[in-house]
Coordinates of C-alpha atoms and ligand atoms in Angstrom, one line a residue:
X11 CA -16.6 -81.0 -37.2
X12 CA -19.4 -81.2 -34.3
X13 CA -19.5 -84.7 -34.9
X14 CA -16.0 -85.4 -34.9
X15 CA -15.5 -83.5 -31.4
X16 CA -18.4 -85.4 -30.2
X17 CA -16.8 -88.9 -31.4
X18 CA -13.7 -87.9 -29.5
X19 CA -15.5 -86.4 -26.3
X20 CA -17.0 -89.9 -26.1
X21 CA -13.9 -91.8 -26.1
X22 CA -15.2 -93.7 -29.0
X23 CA -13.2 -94.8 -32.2
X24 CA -16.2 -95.1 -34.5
X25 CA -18.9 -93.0 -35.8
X26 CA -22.1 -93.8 -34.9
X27 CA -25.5 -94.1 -36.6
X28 CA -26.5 -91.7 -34.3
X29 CA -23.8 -89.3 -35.3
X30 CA -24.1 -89.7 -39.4
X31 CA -27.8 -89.2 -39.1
X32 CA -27.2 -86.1 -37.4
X33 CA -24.7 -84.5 -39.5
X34 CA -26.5 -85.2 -42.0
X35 CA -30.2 -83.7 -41.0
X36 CA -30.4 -82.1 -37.5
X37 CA -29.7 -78.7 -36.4
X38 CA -27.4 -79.7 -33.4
X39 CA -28.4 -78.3 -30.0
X40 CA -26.2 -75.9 -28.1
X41 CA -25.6 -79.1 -25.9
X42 CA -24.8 -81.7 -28.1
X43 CA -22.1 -79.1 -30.1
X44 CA -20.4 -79.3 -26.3
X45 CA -21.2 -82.6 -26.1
X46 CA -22.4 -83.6 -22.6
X47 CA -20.2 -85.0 -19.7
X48 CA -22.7 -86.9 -18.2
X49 CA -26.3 -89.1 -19.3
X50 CA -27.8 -91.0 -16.1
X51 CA -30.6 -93.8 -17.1
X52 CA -33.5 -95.4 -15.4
X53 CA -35.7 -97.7 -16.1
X54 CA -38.4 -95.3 -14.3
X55 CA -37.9 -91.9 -14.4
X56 CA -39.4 -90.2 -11.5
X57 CA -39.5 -86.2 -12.1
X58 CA -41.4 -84.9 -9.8
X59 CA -42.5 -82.3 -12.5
X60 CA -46.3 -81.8 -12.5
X61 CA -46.7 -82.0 -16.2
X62 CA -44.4 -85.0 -17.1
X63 CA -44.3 -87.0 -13.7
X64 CA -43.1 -90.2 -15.4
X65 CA -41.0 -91.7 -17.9
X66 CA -40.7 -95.7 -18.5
X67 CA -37.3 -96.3 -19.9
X68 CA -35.9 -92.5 -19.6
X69 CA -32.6 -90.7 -19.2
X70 CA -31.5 -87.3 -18.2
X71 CA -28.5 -85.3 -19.7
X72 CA -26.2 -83.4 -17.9
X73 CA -23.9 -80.6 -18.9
X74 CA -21.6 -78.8 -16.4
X75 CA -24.1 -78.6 -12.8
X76 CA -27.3 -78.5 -15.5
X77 CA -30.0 -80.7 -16.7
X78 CA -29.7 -80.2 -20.8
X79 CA -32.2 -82.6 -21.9
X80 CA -34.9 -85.6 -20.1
X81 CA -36.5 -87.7 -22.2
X82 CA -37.3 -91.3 -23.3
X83 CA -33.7 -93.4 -23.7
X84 CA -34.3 -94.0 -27.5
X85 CA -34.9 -90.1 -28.5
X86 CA -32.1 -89.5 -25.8
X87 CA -29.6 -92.1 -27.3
X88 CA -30.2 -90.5 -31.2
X89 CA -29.5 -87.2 -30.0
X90 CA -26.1 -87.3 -27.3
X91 CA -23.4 -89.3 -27.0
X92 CA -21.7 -88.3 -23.4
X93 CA -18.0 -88.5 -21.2
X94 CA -19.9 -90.8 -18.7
X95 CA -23.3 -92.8 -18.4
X96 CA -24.7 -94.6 -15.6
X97 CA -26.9 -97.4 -16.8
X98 CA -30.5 -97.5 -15.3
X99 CA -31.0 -101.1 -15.7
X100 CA -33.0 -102.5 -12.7
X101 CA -33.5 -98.6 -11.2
X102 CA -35.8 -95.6 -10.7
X103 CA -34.2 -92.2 -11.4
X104 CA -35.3 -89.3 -9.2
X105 CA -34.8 -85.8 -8.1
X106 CA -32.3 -85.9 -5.1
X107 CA -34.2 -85.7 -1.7
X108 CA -34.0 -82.0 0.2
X109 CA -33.3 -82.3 4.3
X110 CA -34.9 -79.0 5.1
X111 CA -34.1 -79.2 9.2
X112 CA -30.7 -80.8 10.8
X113 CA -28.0 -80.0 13.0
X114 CA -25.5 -82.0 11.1
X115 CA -22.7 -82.5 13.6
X116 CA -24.9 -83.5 15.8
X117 CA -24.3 -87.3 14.7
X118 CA -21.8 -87.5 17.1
X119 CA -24.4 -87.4 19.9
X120 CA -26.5 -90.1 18.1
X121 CA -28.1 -92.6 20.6
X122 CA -26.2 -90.8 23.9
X123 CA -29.3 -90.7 25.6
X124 CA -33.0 -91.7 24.8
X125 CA -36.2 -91.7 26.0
X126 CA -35.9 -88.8 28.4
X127 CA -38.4 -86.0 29.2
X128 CA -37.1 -83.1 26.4
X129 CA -35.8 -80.5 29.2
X130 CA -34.1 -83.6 31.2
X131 CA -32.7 -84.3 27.9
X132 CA -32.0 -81.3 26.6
X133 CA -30.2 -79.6 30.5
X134 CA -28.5 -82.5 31.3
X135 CA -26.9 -84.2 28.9
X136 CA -27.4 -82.3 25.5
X137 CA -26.1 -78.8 26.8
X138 CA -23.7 -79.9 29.3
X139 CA -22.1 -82.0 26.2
X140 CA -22.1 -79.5 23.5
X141 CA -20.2 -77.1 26.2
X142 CA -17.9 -79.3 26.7
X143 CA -17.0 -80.9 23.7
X144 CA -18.2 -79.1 20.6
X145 CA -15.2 -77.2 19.1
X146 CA -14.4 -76.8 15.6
X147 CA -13.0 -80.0 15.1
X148 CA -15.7 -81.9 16.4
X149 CA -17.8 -79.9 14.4
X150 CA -16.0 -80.7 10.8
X151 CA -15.9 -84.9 12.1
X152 CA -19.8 -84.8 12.7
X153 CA -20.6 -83.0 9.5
X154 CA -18.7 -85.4 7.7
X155 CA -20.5 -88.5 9.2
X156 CA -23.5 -86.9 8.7
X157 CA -22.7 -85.8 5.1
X158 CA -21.3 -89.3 4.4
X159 CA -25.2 -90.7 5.7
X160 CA -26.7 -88.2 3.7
X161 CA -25.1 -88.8 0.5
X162 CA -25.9 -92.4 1.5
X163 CA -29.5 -92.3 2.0
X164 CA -30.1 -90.3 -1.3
X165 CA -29.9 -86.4 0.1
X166 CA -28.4 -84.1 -2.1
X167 CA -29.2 -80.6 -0.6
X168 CA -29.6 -80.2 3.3
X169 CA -30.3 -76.9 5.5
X170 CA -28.3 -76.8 8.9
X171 CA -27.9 -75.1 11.9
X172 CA -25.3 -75.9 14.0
X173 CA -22.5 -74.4 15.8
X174 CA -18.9 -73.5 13.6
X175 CA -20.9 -72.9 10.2
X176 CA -17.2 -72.2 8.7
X177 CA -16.3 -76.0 9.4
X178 CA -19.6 -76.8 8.3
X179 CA -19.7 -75.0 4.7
X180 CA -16.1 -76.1 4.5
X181 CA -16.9 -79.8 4.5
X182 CA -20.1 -78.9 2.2
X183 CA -17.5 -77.6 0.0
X184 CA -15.2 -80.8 0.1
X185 CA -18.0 -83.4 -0.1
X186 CA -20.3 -82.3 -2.8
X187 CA -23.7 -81.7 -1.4
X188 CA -25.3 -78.5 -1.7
X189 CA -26.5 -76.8 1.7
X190 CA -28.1 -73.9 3.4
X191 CA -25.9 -73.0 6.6
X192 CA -27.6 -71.5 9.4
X193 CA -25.2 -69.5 11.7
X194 CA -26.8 -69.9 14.9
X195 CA -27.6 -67.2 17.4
X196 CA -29.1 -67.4 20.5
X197 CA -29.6 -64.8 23.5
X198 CA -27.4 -67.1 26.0
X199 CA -23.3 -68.1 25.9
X200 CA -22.8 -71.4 23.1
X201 CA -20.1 -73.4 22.0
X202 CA -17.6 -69.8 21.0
X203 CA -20.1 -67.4 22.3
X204 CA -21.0 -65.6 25.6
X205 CA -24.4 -64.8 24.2
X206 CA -26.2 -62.5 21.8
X207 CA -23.9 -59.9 20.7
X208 CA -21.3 -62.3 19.7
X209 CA -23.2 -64.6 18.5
X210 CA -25.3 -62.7 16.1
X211 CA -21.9 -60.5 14.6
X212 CA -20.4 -63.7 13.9
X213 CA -23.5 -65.1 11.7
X214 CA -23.5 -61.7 9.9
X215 CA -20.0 -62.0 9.4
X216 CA -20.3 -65.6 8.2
X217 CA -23.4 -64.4 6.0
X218 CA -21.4 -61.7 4.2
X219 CA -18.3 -64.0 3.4
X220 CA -20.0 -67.0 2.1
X221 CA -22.5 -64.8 -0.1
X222 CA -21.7 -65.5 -3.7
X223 CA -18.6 -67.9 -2.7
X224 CA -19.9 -71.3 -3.2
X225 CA -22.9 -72.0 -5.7
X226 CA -23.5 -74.6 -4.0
X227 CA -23.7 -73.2 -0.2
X228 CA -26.2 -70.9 0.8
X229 CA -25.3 -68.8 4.1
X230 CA -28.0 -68.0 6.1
X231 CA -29.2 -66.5 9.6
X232 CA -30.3 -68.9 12.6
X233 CA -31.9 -67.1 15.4
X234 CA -32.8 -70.4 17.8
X235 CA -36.7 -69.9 18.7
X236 CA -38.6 -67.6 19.8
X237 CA -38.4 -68.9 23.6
X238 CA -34.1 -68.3 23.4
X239 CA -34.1 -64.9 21.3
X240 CA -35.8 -62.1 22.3
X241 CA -38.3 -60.0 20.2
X242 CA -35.8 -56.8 20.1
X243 CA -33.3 -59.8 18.7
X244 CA -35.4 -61.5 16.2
X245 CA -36.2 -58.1 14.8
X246 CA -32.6 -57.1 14.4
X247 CA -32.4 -60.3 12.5
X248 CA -35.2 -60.0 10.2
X249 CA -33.5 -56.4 9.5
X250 CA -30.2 -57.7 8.7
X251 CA -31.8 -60.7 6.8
X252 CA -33.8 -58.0 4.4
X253 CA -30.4 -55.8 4.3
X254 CA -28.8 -58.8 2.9
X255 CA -30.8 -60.7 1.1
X256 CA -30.5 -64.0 3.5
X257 CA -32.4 -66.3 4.4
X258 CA -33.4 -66.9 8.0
X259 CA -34.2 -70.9 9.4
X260 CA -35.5 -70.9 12.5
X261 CA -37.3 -73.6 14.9
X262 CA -40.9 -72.4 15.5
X263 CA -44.6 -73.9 17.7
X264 CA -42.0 -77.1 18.1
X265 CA -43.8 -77.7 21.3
X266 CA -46.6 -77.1 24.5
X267 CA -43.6 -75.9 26.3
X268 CA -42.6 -73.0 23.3
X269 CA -46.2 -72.3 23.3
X270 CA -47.1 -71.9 27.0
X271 CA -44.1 -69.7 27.1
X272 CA -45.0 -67.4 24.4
X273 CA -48.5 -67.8 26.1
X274 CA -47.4 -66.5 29.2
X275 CA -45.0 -63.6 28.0
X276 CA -46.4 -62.1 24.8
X277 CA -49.8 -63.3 24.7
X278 CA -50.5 -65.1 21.6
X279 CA -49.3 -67.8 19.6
X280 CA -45.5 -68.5 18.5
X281 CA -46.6 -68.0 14.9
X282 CA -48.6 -64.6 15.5
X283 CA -45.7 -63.7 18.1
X284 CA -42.8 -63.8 15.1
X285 CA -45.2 -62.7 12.1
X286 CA -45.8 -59.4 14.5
X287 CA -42.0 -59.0 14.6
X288 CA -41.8 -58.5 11.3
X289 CA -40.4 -62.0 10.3
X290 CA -43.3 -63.8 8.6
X291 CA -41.5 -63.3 5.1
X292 CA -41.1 -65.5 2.5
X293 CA -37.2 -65.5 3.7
X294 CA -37.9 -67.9 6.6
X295 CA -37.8 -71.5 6.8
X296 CA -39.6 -72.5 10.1
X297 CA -38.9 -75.8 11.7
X298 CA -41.6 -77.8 13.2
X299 CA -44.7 -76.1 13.2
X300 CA -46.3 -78.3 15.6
X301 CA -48.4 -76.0 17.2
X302 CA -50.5 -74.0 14.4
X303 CA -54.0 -73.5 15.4
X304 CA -56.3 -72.5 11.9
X305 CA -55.2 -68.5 11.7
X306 CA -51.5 -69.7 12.2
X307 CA -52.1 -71.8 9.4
X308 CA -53.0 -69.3 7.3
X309 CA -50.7 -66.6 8.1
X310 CA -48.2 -69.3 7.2
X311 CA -49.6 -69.5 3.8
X312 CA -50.6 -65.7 3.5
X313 CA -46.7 -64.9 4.0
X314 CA -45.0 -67.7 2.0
X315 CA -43.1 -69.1 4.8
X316 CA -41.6 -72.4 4.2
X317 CA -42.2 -75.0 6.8
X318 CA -40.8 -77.8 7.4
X319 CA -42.4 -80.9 9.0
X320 CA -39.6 -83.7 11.4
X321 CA -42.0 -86.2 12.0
X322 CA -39.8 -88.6 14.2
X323 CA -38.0 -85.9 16.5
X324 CA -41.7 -84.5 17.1
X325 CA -42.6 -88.3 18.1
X326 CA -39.3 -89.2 19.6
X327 CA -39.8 -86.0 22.0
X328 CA -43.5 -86.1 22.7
X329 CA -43.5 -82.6 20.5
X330 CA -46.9 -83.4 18.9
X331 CA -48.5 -83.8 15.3
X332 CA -47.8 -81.4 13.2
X333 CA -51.4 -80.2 11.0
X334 CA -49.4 -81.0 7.7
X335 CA -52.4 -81.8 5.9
X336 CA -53.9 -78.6 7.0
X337 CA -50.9 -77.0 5.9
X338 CA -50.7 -78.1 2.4
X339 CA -54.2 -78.2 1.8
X340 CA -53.9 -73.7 2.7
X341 CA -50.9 -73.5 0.5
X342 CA -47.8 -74.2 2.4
X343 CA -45.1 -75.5 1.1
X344 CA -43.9 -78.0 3.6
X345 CA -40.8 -79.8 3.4
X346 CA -39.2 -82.7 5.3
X347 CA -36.1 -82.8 7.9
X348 CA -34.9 -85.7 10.5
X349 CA -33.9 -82.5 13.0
X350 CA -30.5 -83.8 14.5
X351 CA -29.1 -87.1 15.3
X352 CA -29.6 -87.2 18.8
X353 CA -33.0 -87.1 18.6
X354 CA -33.8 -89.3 15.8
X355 CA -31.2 -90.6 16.0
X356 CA -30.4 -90.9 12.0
X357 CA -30.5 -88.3 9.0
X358 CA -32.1 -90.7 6.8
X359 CA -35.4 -88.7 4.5
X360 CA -36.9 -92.2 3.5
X361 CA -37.6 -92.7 7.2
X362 CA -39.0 -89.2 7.1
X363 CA -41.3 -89.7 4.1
X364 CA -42.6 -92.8 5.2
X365 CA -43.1 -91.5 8.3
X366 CA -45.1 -88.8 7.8
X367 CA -47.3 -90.4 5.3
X368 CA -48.0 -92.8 8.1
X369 CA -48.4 -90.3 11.1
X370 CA -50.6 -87.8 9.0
X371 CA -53.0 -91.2 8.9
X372 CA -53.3 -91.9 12.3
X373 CA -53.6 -88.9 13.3
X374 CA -56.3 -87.8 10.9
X375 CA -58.0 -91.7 11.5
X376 CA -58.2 -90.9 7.1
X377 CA -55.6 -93.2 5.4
X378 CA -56.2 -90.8 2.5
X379 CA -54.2 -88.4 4.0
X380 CA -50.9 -87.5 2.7
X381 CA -51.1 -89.7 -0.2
X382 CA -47.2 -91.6 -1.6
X383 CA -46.9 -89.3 -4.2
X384 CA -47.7 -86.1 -2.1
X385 CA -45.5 -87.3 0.6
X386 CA -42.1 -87.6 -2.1
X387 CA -43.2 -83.7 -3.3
X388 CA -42.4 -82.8 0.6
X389 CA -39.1 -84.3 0.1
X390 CA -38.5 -83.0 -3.5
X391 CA -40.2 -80.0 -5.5
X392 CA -42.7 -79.0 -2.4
X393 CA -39.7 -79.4 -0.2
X394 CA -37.5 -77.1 -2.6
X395 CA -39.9 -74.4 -2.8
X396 CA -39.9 -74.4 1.2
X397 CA -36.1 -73.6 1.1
X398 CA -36.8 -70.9 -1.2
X399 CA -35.0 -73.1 -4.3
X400 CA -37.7 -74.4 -6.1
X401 CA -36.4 -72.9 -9.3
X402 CA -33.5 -74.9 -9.2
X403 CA -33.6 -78.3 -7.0
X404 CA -36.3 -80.6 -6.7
X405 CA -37.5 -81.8 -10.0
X406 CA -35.4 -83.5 -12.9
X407 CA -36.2 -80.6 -15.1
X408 CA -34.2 -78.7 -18.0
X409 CA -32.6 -76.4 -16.6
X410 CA -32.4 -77.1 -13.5
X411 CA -29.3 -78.2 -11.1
X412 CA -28.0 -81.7 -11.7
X413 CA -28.9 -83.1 -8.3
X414 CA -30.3 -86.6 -9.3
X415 CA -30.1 -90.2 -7.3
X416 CA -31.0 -93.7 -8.4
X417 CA -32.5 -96.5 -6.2
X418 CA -32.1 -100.0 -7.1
X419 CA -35.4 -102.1 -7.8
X420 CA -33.8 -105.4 -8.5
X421 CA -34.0 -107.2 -5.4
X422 CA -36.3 -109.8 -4.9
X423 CA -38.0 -108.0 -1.8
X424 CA -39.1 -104.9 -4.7
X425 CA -40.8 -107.8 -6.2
X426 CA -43.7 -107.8 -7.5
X427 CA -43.7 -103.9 -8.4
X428 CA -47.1 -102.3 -9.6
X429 CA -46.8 -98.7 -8.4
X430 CA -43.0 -96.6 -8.3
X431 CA -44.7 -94.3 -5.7
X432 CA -45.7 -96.4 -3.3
X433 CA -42.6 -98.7 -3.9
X434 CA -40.3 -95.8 -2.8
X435 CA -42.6 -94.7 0.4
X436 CA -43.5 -98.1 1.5
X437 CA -41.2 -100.6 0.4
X438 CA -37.4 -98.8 -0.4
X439 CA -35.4 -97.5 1.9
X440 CA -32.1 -95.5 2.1
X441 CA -29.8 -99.2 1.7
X442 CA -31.7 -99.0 -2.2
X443 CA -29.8 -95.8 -2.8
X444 CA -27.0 -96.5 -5.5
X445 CA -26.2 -93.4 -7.1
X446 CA -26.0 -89.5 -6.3
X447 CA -24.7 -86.9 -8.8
X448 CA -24.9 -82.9 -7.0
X449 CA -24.6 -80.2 -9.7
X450 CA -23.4 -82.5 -12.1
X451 CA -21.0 -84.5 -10.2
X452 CA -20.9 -88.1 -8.8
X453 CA -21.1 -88.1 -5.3
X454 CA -22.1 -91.8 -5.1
X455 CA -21.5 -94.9 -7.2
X456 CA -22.7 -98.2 -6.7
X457 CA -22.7 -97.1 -2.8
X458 CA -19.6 -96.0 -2.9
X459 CA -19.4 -92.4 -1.9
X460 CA -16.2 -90.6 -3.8
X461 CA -16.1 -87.5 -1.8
X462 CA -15.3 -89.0 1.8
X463 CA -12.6 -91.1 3.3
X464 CA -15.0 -93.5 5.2
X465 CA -11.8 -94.9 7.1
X466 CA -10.3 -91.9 8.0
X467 CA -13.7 -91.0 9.1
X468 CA -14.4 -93.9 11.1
X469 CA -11.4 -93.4 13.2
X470 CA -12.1 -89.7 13.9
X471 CA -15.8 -91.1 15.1
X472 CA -14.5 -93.5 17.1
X473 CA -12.0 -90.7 19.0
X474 CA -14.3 -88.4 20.1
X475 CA -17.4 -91.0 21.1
X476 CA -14.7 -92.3 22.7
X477 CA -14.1 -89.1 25.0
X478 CA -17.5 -88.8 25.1
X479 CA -18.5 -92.2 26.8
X480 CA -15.9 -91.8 29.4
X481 CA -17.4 -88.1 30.2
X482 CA -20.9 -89.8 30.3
X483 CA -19.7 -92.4 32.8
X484 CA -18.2 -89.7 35.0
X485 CA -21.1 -87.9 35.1
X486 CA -22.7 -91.0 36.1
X487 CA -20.3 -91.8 38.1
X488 CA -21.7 -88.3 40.0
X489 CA -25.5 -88.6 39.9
X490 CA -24.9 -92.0 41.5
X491 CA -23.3 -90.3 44.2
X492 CA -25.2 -87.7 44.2
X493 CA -28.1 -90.0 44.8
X494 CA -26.4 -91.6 47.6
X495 CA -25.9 -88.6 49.6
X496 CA -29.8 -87.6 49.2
X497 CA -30.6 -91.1 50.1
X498 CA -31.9 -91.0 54.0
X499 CA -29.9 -92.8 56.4
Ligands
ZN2 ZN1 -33.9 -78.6 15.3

């Protein structure tokens, strides 16, 4: 009877080999008696799992969101006949990549203004802009885009904090990625908010309703920095964070600015400022880390924080290098983010992995620092465990969540191909993404993504830049003037 179901869940009209040789000898597995919906090939299998790091000519199985079964294709091919496969001819198979720090709808402020001094930047175009513009529309357009880039480039779980986390988790829920979403608080007025009280009752509130809601979307509590929320604030939050069971993402030592300030006020460092608050618990996901001198570092690993390293926002603003080998080499897990759009200006993790195996080389003047292979852990299974989800994401794994990608190798510039590690940190990019499947479901075929209307898209991008050019060139417009005036006769 199994075999019969499992003929029929396959679409097929005929009995396989396969099939007779198991009715007739093998205990079937739980899995098979189901029959799977879903077996995804490669002709490298990259798992990212420590004891079983690579399979020539592999597949993995998928039932519901779960990985059932990995293995190599022939044992796979005896054993399950699935709905749907997804050939791996001329591809590597790989966990999906993990975007630890963004501010998703941020994309709609990609490439407004460059090159600028970070407080020029940030009080006179970024601020002014998200006053005036960010509502929750805008919000749920630049989340798609930068969902729609994500899923493109290979990203399959991101963490976020931006403004309107209900638009946010609502377009999570439509497109298929899995997310953390940080509701941002802050001690001054934002985009809904006249400041802390607000601010920080509406992330509790957004906590509490999306707890248990969504497999898929994790709520979670942003408190800005350390140099926006004040100690008394950021130990309400911890306290609420405990209460509930949250987690907490936060941007920390992002810069000499952060750490002058803290400097000045509380006498020590950023780190040693928030880990005598309270919040140095394995609950927090710190952004950045820039600015860690040797006991930061291992406080950092003492307390399990997860850190997360955004090597081209840290470049693009003058931040700093991060100590990442430091970090790793103490016990920290450190994960990968691109930060936001308008200071990166893209959300794409192969940039981010290549980038930081590159920095961590000049910086160190050792080009055995931060090896291929240790730089793709930051953006898998190191990069999971950061998030506090290393049980589930980050390796291809039974077991563990369905959240898988493949990467073409078949063009001629892959050729010749010696090594898949260094292939995808020095010669792939995110345009060699074909395929994503999150908890079991295909997000992304042949680079098409299913889950998002590009064109509909497109033209809600192209209103609101469109608003959003004309404000700049009035505000130009202004400092020209301005300039006049101050001009001397
Ligand atoms: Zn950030």
């Amino acid at each position: 009877m199994i075999e019969v179901e499992l003929v029929e869940k396959s679409g097929r009209n005929f009995i396989t080999g396969a099939a007779i040789l198991l009715f007739l000898f093998a205990t079937p597995s739980p899995a098979l008696a189901k029959g799977p919906d879903l077996i995804v090939y490669g002709d490298y299998v990259l798992t990212m799992d420590p004891s079983r790091p690579l399979l020539n000519d592999g597949a993995v199985v998928v039932s519901g969101d779960r990985i059932v079964a990995i293995g190599p294709r022939s044992e796979i091919d005896r054993e399950y006949v699935a709905t749907r496969t997804i050939s791996g001819n001329g591809r590597v198979l790989m966990p999906g990549l993990i975007n630890g720090h963004t501010h998703t709808a941020m994309t709609l402020f990609r490439g407004m203004v460059d090159d600028l001094n970070l407080m020029t930047w940030l009080n006179n175009y970024v601020f002014p802009m998200e006053a005036r513009f960010v509502t929750p529309d805008f919000v749920r357009t630049g989340t798609e885009l930068a969902c729609w880039e994500m899923i493109r480039g290979g990203t399959t779980t991101f963490v976020d904090m931006y403004f309107y986390p209900d638009e946010i988790a609502g377009v999570v829920e439509r497109c298929g990625l899995r997310a953390v979403v940080a509701a941002p608080h802050i001690d001054y007025p934002s985009p809904g908010f006249s400041g802390w009280d607000d601010s920080f009752a509406a992330a509790t509130d957004f906590v509490a309703r999306w707890q248990g809601k969504q497999p898929r979307i994790t709520p979670a509590f942003a408190p800005h920095a350390p140099y926006t929320v004040s100690p008394q604030h950021l130990q309400a939050t911890v306290e609420k964070a405990e209460e509930m069971n949250a987690l907490i993402s936060m941007h920390l030592a992002e810069a000499p600015a952060e750490t002058d300030y803290i400097q000045k006020n509380f006498k020590t460092t950023p780190v040693q400022h928030v880990a005598g608050l309270g919040m140095y618990r394995q609950r927090l996901i710190a952004a950045h880390m820039v600015q860690l001198n040797d006991a930061d570092i291992a406080l950092t690993a003492e307390a399990g924080v997860g850190a997360i390293h955004n090597p081209t926002s840290n470049m693009k603003l003058g931040a700093g290098v991060s100590p990442v080998p430091a970090m790793l080499a103490a016990g920290v897990n450190v994960g990968l983010g691109p930060d936001g759009a308008a200071s990166n200006n893209d959300l794409d993790m192969w940039e981010e992995v290549r980038m930081a195996a590159l920095l961590h080389k000049l910086d160190t003047g050792d080009p055995t620092a931060l090896p291929a292979e240790q730089a793709l852990a930051m953006a898998t299974r190191i990069g999971a465990h950061a998030i506090r989800m290393g049980k589930v994401i980050g390796q291809l794994k039974t077991g563990m969540q369905a959240d898988l990608i493949q990467l073409s190798l078949g063009k001629t510039r892959h050729l010749p191909l010696y090594d898949i590690n260094s292939h995808l940190v020095y010669v792939l990019d995110s345009t060699d993404v074909l395929t994503s499947v999150v908890a079991g479901k295909v997000l992304m075929e042949d680079r098409k993504v299913l889950t998002i209307d590009e064109a509909e898209l497109r033209a809600n991008v192209i209103k609101v830049s469109g608003e959003i050019r004309a404000a700049l060139e009035q505000q130009g417009r202004q400092q020209d003037k301005l300039q006049d005036e101050q001009q001397p006769e």
